[in-house]
XYZ file of C-alpha atoms in Angstrom:
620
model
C -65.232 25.758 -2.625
C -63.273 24.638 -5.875
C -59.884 23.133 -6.249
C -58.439 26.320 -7.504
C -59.066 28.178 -4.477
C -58.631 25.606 -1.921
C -54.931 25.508 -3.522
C -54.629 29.003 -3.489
C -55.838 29.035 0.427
C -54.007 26.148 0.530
C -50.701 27.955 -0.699
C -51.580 31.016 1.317
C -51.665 29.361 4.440
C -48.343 27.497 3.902
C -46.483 30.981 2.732
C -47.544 32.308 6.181
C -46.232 29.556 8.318
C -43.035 29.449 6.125
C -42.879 33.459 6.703
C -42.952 33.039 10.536
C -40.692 30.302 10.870
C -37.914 32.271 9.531
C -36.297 29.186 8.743
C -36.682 29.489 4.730
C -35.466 33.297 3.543
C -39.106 34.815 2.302
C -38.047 35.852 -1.102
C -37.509 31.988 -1.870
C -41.035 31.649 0.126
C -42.733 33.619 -2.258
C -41.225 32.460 -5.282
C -42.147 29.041 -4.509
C -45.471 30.386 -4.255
C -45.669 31.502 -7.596
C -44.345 28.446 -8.881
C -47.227 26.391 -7.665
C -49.778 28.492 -8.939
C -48.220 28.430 -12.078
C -48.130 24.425 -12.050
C -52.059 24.025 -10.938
C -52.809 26.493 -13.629
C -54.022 29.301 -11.281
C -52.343 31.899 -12.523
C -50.759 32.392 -16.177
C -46.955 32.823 -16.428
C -47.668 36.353 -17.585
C -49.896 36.862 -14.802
C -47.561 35.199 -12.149
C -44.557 37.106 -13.556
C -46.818 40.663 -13.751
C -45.412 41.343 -9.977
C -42.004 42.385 -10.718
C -43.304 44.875 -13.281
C -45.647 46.314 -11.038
C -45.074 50.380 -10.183
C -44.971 49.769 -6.601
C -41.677 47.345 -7.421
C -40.442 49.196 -9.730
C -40.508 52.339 -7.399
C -38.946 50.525 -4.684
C -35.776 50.172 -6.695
C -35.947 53.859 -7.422
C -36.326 54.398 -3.473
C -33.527 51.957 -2.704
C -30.990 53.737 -5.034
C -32.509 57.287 -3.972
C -32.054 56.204 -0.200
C -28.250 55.218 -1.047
C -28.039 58.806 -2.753
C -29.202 60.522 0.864
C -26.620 58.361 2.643
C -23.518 58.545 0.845
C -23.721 62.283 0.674
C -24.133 62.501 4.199
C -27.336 64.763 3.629
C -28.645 61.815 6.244
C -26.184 62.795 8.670
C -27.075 66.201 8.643
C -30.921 65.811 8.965
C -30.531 63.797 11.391
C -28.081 65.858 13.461
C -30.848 68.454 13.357
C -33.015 66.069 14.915
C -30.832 64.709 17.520
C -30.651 68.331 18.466
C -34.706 68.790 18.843
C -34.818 65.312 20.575
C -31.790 64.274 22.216
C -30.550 60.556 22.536
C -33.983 59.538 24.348
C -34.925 56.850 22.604
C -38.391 57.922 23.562
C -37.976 61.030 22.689
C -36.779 60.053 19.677
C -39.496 57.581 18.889
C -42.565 60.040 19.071
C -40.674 62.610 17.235
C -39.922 60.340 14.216
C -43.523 59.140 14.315
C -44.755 62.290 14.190
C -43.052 63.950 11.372
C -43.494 61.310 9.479
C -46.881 61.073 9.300
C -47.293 64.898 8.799
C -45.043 63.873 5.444
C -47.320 60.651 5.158
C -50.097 63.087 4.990
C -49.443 64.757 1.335
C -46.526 62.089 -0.061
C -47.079 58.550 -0.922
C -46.613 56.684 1.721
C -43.272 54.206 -0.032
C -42.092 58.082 -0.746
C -41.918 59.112 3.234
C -40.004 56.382 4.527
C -38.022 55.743 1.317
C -36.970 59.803 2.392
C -36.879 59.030 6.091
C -35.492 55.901 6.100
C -32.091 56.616 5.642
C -31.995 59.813 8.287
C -34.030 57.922 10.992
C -30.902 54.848 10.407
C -27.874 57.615 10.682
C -29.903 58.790 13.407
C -30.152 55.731 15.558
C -26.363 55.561 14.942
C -26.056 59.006 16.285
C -27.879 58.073 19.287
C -26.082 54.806 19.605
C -29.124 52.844 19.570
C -30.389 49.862 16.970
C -32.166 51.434 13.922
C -34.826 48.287 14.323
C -35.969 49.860 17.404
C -36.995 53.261 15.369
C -37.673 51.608 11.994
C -40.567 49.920 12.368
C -42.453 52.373 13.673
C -41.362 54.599 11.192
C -43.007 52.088 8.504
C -46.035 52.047 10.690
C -46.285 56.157 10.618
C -46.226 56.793 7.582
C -49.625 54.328 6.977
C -50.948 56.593 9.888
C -50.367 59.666 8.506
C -51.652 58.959 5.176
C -54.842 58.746 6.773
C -55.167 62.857 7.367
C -55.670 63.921 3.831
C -58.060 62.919 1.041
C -54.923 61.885 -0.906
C -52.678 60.441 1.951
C -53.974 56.891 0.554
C -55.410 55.695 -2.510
C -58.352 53.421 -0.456
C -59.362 57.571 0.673
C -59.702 58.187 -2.575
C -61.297 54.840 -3.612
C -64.351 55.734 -1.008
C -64.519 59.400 -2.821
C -65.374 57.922 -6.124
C -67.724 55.078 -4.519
C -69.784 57.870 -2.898
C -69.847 60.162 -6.064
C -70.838 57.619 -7.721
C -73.836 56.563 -5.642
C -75.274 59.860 -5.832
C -73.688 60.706 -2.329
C -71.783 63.712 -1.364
C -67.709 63.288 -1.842
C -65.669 63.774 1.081
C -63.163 67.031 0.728
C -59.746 67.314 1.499
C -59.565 67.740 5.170
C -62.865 65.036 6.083
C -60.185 62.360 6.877
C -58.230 64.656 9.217
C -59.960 63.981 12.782
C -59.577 60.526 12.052
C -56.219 60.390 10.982
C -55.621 62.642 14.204
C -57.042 59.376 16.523
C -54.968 56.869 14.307
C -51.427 58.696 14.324
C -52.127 59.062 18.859
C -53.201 56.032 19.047
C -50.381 54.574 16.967
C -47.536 55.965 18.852
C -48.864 55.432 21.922
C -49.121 52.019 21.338
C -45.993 51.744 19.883
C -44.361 53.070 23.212
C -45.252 49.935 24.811
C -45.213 47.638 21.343
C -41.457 48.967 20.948
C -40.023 46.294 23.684
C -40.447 43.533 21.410
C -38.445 45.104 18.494
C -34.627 44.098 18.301
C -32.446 45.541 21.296
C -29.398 45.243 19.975
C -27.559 45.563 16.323
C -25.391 42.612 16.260
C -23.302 43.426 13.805
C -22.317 46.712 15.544
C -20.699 44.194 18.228
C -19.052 42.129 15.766
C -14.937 42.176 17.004
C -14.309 41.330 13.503
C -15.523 44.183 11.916
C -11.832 46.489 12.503
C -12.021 49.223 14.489
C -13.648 52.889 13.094
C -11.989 55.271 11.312
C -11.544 58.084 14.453
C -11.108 55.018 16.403
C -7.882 54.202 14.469
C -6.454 58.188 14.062
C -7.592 58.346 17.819
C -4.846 55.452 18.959
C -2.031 56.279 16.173
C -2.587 60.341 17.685
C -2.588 60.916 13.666
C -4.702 64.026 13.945
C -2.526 65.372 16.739
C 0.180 65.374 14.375
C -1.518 66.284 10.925
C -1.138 69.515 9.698
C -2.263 71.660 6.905
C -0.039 73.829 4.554
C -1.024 75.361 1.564
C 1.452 75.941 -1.851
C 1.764 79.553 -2.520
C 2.112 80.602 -6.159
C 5.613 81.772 -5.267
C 6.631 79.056 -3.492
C 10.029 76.872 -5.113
C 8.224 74.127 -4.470
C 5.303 75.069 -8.111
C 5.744 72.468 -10.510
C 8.289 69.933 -8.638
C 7.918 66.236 -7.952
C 8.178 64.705 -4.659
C 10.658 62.234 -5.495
C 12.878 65.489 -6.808
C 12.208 67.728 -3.101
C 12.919 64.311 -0.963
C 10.967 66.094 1.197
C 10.700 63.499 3.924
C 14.701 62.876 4.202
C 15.255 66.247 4.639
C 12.633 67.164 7.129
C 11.791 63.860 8.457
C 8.189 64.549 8.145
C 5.403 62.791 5.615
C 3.437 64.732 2.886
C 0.419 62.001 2.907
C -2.174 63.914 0.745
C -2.604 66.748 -1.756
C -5.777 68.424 -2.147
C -6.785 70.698 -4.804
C -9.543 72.511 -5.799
C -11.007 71.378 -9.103
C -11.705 73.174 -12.685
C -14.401 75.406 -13.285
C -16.067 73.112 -15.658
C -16.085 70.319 -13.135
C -17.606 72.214 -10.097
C -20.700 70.778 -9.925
C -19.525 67.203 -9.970
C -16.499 67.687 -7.120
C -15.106 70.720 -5.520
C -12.094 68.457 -3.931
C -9.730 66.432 -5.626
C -7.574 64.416 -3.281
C -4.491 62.754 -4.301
C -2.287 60.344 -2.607
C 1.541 62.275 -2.671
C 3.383 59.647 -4.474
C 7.191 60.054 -6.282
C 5.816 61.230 -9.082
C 3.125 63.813 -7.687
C 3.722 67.309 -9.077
C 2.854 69.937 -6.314
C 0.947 73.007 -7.732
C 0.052 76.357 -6.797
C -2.658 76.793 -4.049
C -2.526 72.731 -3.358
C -3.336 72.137 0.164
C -0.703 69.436 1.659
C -1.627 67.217 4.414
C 1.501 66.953 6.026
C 2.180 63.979 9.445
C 4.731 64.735 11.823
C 6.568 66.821 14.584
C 5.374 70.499 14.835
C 9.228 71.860 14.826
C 9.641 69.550 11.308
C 7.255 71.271 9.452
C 7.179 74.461 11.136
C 10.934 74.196 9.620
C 9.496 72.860 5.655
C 7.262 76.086 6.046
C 9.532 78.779 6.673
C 12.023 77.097 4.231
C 10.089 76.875 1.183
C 7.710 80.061 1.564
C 4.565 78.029 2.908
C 1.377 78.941 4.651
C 0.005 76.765 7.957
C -3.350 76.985 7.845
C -5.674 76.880 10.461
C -8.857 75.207 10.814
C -10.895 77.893 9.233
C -9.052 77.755 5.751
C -11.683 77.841 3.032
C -10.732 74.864 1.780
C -11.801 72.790 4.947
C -14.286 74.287 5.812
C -16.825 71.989 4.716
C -15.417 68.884 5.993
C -16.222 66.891 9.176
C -13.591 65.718 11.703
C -13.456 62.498 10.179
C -12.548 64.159 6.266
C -9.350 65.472 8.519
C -8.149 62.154 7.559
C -10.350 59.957 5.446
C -12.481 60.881 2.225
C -14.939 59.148 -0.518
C -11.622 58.737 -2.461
C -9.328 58.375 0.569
C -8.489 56.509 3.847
C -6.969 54.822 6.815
C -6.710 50.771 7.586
C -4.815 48.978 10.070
C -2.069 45.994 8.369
C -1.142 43.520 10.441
C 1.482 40.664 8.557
C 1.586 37.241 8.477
C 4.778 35.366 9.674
C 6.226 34.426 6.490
C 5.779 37.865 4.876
C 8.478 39.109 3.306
C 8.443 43.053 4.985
C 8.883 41.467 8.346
C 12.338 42.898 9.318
C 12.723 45.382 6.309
C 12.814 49.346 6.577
C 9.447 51.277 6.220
C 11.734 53.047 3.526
C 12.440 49.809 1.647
C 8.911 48.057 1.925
C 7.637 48.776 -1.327
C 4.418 50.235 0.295
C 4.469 53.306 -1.299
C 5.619 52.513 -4.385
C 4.154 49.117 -5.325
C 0.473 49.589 -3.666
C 0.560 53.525 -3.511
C -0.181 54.144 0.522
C 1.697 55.643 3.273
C 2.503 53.872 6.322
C 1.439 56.692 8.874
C 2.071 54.469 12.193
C 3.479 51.248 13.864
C 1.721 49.559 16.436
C 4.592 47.659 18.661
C 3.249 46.457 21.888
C 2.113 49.022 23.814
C 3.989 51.583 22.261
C 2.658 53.582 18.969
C 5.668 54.789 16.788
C 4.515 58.079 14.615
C 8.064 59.813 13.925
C 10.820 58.835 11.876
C 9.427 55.828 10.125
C 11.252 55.844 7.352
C 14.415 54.191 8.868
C 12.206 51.331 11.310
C 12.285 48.083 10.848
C 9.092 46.421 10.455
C 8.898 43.419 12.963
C 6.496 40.252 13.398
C 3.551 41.157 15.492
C 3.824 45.002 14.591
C 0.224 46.713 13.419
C 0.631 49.407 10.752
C -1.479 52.483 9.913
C -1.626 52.667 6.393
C -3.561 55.641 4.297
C -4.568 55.184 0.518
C -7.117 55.007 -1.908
C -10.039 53.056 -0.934
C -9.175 50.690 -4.058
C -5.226 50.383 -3.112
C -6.338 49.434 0.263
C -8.476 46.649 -0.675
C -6.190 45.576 -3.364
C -3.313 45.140 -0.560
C -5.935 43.281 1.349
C -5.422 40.947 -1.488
C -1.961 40.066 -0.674
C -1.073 36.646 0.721
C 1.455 37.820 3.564
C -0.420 40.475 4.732
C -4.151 40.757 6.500
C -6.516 44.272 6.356
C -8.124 44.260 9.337
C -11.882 44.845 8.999
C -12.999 45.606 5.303
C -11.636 48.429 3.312
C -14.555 48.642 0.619
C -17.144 48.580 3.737
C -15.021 51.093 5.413
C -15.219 53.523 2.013
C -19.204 53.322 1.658
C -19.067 55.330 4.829
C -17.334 57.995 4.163
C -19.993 60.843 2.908
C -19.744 62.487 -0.155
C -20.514 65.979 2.453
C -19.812 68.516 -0.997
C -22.817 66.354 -2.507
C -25.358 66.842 -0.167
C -27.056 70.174 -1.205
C -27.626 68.099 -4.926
C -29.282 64.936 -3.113
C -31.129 67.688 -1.349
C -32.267 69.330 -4.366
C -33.142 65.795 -6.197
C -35.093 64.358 -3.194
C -36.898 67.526 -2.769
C -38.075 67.428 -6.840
C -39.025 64.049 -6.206
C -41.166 65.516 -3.145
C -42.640 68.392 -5.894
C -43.574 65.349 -8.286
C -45.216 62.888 -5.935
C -47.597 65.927 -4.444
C -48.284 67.381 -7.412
C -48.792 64.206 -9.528
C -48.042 66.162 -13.188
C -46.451 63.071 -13.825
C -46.875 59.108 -12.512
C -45.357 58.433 -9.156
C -43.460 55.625 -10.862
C -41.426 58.081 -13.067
C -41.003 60.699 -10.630
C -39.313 58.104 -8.135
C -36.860 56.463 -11.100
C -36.063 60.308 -12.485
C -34.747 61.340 -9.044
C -32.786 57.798 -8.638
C -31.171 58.311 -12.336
C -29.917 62.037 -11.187
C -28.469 60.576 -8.166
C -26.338 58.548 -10.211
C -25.397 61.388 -12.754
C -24.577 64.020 -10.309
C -22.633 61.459 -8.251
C -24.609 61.299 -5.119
C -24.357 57.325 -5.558
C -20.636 56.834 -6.954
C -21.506 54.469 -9.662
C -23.862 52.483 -11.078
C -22.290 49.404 -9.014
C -23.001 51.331 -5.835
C -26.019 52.388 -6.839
C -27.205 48.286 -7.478
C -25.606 47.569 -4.120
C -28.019 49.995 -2.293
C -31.008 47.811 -3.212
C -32.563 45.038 -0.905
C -33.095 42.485 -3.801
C -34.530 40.034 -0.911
C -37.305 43.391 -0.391
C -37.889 43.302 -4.062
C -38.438 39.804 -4.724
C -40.286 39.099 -1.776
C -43.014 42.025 -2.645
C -42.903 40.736 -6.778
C -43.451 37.755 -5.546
C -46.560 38.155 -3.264
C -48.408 40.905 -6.188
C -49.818 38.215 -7.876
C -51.098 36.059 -4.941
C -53.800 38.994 -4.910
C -54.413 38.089 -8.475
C -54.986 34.410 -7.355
C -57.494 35.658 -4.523
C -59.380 37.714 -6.758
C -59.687 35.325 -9.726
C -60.397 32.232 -7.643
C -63.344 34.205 -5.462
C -61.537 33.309 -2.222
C -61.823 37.325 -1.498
C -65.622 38.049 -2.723
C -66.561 34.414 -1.022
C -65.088 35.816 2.614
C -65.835 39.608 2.286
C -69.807 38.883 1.418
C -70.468 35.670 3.658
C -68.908 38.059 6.629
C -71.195 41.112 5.863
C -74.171 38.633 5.049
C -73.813 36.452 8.381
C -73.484 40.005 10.236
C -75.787 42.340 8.719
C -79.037 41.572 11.361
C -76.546 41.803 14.606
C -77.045 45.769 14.099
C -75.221 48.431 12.528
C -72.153 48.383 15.199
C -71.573 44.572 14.265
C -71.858 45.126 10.994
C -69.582 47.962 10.943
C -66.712 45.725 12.805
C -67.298 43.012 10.256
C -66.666 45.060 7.462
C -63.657 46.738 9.237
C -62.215 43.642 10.464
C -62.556 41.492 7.086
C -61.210 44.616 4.879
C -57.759 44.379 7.723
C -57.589 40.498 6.733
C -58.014 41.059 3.619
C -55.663 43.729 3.253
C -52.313 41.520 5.093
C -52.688 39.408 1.362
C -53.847 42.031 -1.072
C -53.064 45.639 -2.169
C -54.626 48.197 -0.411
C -55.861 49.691 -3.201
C -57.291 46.378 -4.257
C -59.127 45.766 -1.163
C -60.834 49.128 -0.995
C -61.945 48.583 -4.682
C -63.538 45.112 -3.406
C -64.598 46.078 -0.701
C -66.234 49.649 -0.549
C -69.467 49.021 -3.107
C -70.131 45.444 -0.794
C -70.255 48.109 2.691
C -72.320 50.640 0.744
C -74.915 48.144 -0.055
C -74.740 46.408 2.677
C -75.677 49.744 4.710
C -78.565 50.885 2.316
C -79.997 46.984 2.851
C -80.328 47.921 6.857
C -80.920 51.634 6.219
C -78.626 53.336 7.827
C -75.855 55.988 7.135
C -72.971 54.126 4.191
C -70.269 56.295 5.408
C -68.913 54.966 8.675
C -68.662 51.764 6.638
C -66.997 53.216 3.835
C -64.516 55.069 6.330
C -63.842 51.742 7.819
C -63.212 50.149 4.608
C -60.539 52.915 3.760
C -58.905 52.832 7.462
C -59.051 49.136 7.671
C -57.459 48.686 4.033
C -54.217 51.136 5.355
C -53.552 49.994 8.854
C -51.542 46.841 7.984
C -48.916 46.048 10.069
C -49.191 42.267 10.613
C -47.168 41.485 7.595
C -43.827 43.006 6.288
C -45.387 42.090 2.495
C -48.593 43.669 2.893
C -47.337 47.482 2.419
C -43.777 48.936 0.322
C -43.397 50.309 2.986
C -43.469 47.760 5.919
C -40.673 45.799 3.221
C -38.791 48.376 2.842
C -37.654 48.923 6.249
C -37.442 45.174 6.588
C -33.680 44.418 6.156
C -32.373 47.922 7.201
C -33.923 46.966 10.824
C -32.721 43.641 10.455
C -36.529 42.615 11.566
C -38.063 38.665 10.975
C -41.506 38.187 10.347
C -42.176 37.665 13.741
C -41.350 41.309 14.778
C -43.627 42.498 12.436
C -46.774 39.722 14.274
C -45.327 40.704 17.476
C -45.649 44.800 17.057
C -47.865 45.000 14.012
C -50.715 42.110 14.861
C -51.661 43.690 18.560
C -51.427 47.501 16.638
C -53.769 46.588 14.048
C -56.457 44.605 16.021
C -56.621 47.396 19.001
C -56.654 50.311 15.922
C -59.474 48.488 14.705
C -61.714 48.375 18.056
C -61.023 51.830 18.321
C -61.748 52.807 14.896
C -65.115 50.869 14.972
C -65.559 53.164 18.513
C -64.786 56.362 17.238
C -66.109 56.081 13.709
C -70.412 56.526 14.918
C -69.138 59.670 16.537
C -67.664 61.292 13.613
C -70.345 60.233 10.973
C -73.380 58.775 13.350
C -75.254 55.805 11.308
């Protein structure tokens, strides 16, 4: 053994203890990594460096930023609604279910593609169900690996052992050869991952956080804001067409709150929002059709109605249709915090009227928490005292720009609060994009590279991700790194002969035990292999060594070459081994030892029953 590989070994080693410590964050880890074999000369800067313009990285942006697009539309929500139906908040239940659609998707999509699709609708589902998303994640990560063993071009090691064959002289395999065994993996994966599962995280801790605020519908829940929100729509001959607020005074004369206007937008601009919602200030100009969100006693604006030719809607006007309860109050654009003020501030004992809320930071104060009482009418003329809690409604961007303020305090955070309010009118467009993306990766008219970073480009132009900030915001940089990073360690194991010096003193040490040893050896050193190496790469090593090494003892090559394509996939053992198992990484919150805890036990047990099963389907 040279120097260079005993480093690299060396190095290898040292990663993986660092990575299940969890005591040094594993993008640093890997980075570090690189940095040594850079210094002993093992790998070229352009070499070390080639990671983070590798496809598979370059994708996982694209999935990121495509994943933010199916959240912030709410087209998550939706699908996984649907699914909460079929299943119900069994966490069981659940479990199979997600395992087994996903690996039906595994099955003809790449497997970074399924869960970078899934991923965000298992998470909003797990929410749904009130559970952790790292108890469904995981094996969501792990699915998708199963299921790409059912088709000839579920994984690329499938299609590695095609070409080996062919180009022995033997007989390809067709589309459907990998099906019984892919059958075997996904049961055997989610049955083990039924009793795996209890040593996944129990609990989200940040959902317990008491710093966090309170929700949205938690906060219009306690003020009783959407027992006293109404609707009424502007008709076009109204006298209220083309007057300001500050001219109609409406709330002296009524003692009732216009809030919100919303209006439907131009023609031109359909596509991009149906809604516009605007916060009623002085100078808002009230139109025909607008729809006015209007807080207060029923006989108040019963009166403002029947005064100034009004309708009251009801809750199947046209215009609301669409929305969820929580859009009754709170949009993309618009919403609700909770202000509580510091002693010194200078609204303590001043009028609601005289605050300057309204007219220096543009929101409404809706509510006063005082004690145990919650004061909703008449605001206008209360003073404001120390220890009061006020329901405020804005723009997202006033809100956190009062949270600026010195003498006053948001509770929980305003910008955190925004990113989950769905874009709802957006969803059929994420829809449409993620489902071309779908079209692109199965057909393959074009590389699976472009087709990912096409689909996360039109989520940014059609709005599904609200900006280009948003859309950087959505991506795990830690994932990214961590995976750039670790790319070129294969390069290292390759170039040094650490990998051919394993995979052939294995197979050489193991070849007169029999054909059933042999068989294991080659499984079992293609499933180490594969925890530090592409998949791809280790089939490509891998799968001309098992075919000669089965002619040189005469028996059948392709049970070997099977278990050099099904040992190359199933890797769970390491959240850098697969996209995949890194891209679920921070959304389930999991360490390294989750993935050694659940993924280690899954891959050694799939592998003794792989090297069972294997004889029966292709006998040596």
């Amino acid at each position: 053994m040279d120097f260079s590989m005993t480093v690299t070994l060396a190095v290898l080693v040292l990663a993986s203890v660092l990575f299940i410590s969890g005591k040094i964050r594993s993008d640093l880890v890997a980075i570090c990594a690189l940095i040594i074999m850079m210094l002993f000369q093992i790998l070229t800067p352009m070499e070390a460096l080639s990671g983070f313009s590798n496809s598979v990285v370059i994708m996982m942006v694209g999935l990121f930023v495509v994943g933010g697009g199916i959240f912030q539309t709410g087209l998550a929500k939706m699908a996984s609604s649907k699914l909460l139906q079929l299943a119900g908040p069994n966490e069981t239940r659940l479990l199979i279910m997600i395992m087994i659609v996903t690996a039906g998707i595994g099955a003809f999509v790449s497997n970074t593609g399924t869960v970078a699709v899934m991923l965000p609708i298992v998470v909003s589902l797990a929410m749904s169900a009130k559970t952790s998303p790292g108890r469904l994640l995981m094996p969501l990560a792990f699915a998708s690996s199963l299921g790409g063993m059912l088709t000839l071009i579920g994984t690329p090691p499938n299609l590695v052992i095609h070409e080996t064959l062919l180009a022995a002289g033997y007989a390809g395999v067709s589309f459907f050869t990998f099906t019984p065994i892919g059958i075997v993996c996904v049961i055997v994966g989610v049955i083990l991952m039924l009793f795996l599962r209890r040593f996944l995280p129990q609990k989200d801790k940040e959902a317990d956080n008491p710093n966090r605020g309170r929700s949205l519908e938690q906060l219009a829940r306690e003020y009783q804001f959407t027992q006293n929100l109404y609707r009424v729509q502007v008709k076009a001959a109204s006298s209220l067409v083309d007057r300001t607020m500050l001219e109609l005074g409406i709330s002296a004369k009524f003692g009732i709150n216009v809030i919100e206007i919303r209006r439907k937008s131009s023609a031109r601009n359909q596509i991009m929002k149906t809604i516009n919602q605007e916060i009623a200030g002085p100078e808002t100009v009230i139109q025909a059709d607008d729809v006015m969100y209007i807080h207060g006693p029923f006989e108040c604006v019963d009166a403002f109605v029947q005064q100034y030719n009004l309708m009251l809607l009801n809750e199947q006007a046209d215009e609301r249709e669409h929305l969820t309860h929580e859009e009754q109050y709170a949009t993309d654009a618009v919403g609700l915090a909770e202000l509580l003020l510091a002693p010194n501030s200078r609204h303590i004992n001043v009028m609601v009227k005289d605050s300057g809320f309204r007219e220096k930071y543009h929101v409404n104060v809706l509510g006063i928490h005082r004690k145990d009482q919650y004061l909703i009418h008449n605001l206008k003329e209360e003073k404001i005292r120390f220890g009061d809690a006020l329901l405020i409604q804005g723009t997202w961007k006033e809100i956190a720009l009062l949270a600026t303020e010195p003498d006053v305090v948001v509770v929980g955070q305003p910008i955190e609060e925004s990113r989950k309010v769905t874009m709802d009118n957006k969803a059929p467009i994420a829809a449409g994009i993620m489902l071309l993306m779908v079209v692109l990766l199965i057909s393959e008219l074009i590389p699976a590279v472009a087709s990912v970073m096409i689909a996360a480009v039109l989520m940014v132009v059609f709005g599904c991700v609200r900006n280009m900030e948003e859309a950087y915001k959505t991506i795990n940089w830690e994932s990214i790194v961590l995976i750039g990073g670790m790319i070129p360690m294969s390069i290292a194991i390759e170039k040094t002969g650490a990998a051919q010096l394993l995979s052939d003193g294995l197979v050489n040490s193991l070849g007169s035990y029999g054909p059933l040893v042999l068989l294991a050896g080659i499984y079992f050193t293609t499933s180490l292999l594969t925890l530090f190496i592409s998949n791809t790469a280790c089939a490509v090593l891998l799968a001309p060594i098992a075919l000669a090494a089965a002619l040189q003892i005469g028996v059948n090559p392709y049970p070997f070459l099977f278990a050099v394509s099904v040992g190359a996939s199933m890797c769970f053992a390491s959240p850098f081994s697969t996209p995949p198992n890194a891209l679920v990484m921070s959304a389930g919150r999991y360490k390294f030892s989750h993935y050694l805890k659940v993924g280690l036990p899954l891959q050694v047990i799939m592998g003794i029953v792989m090297i069972a099963v294997l004889p029966l389907f292709f006998p040596f």
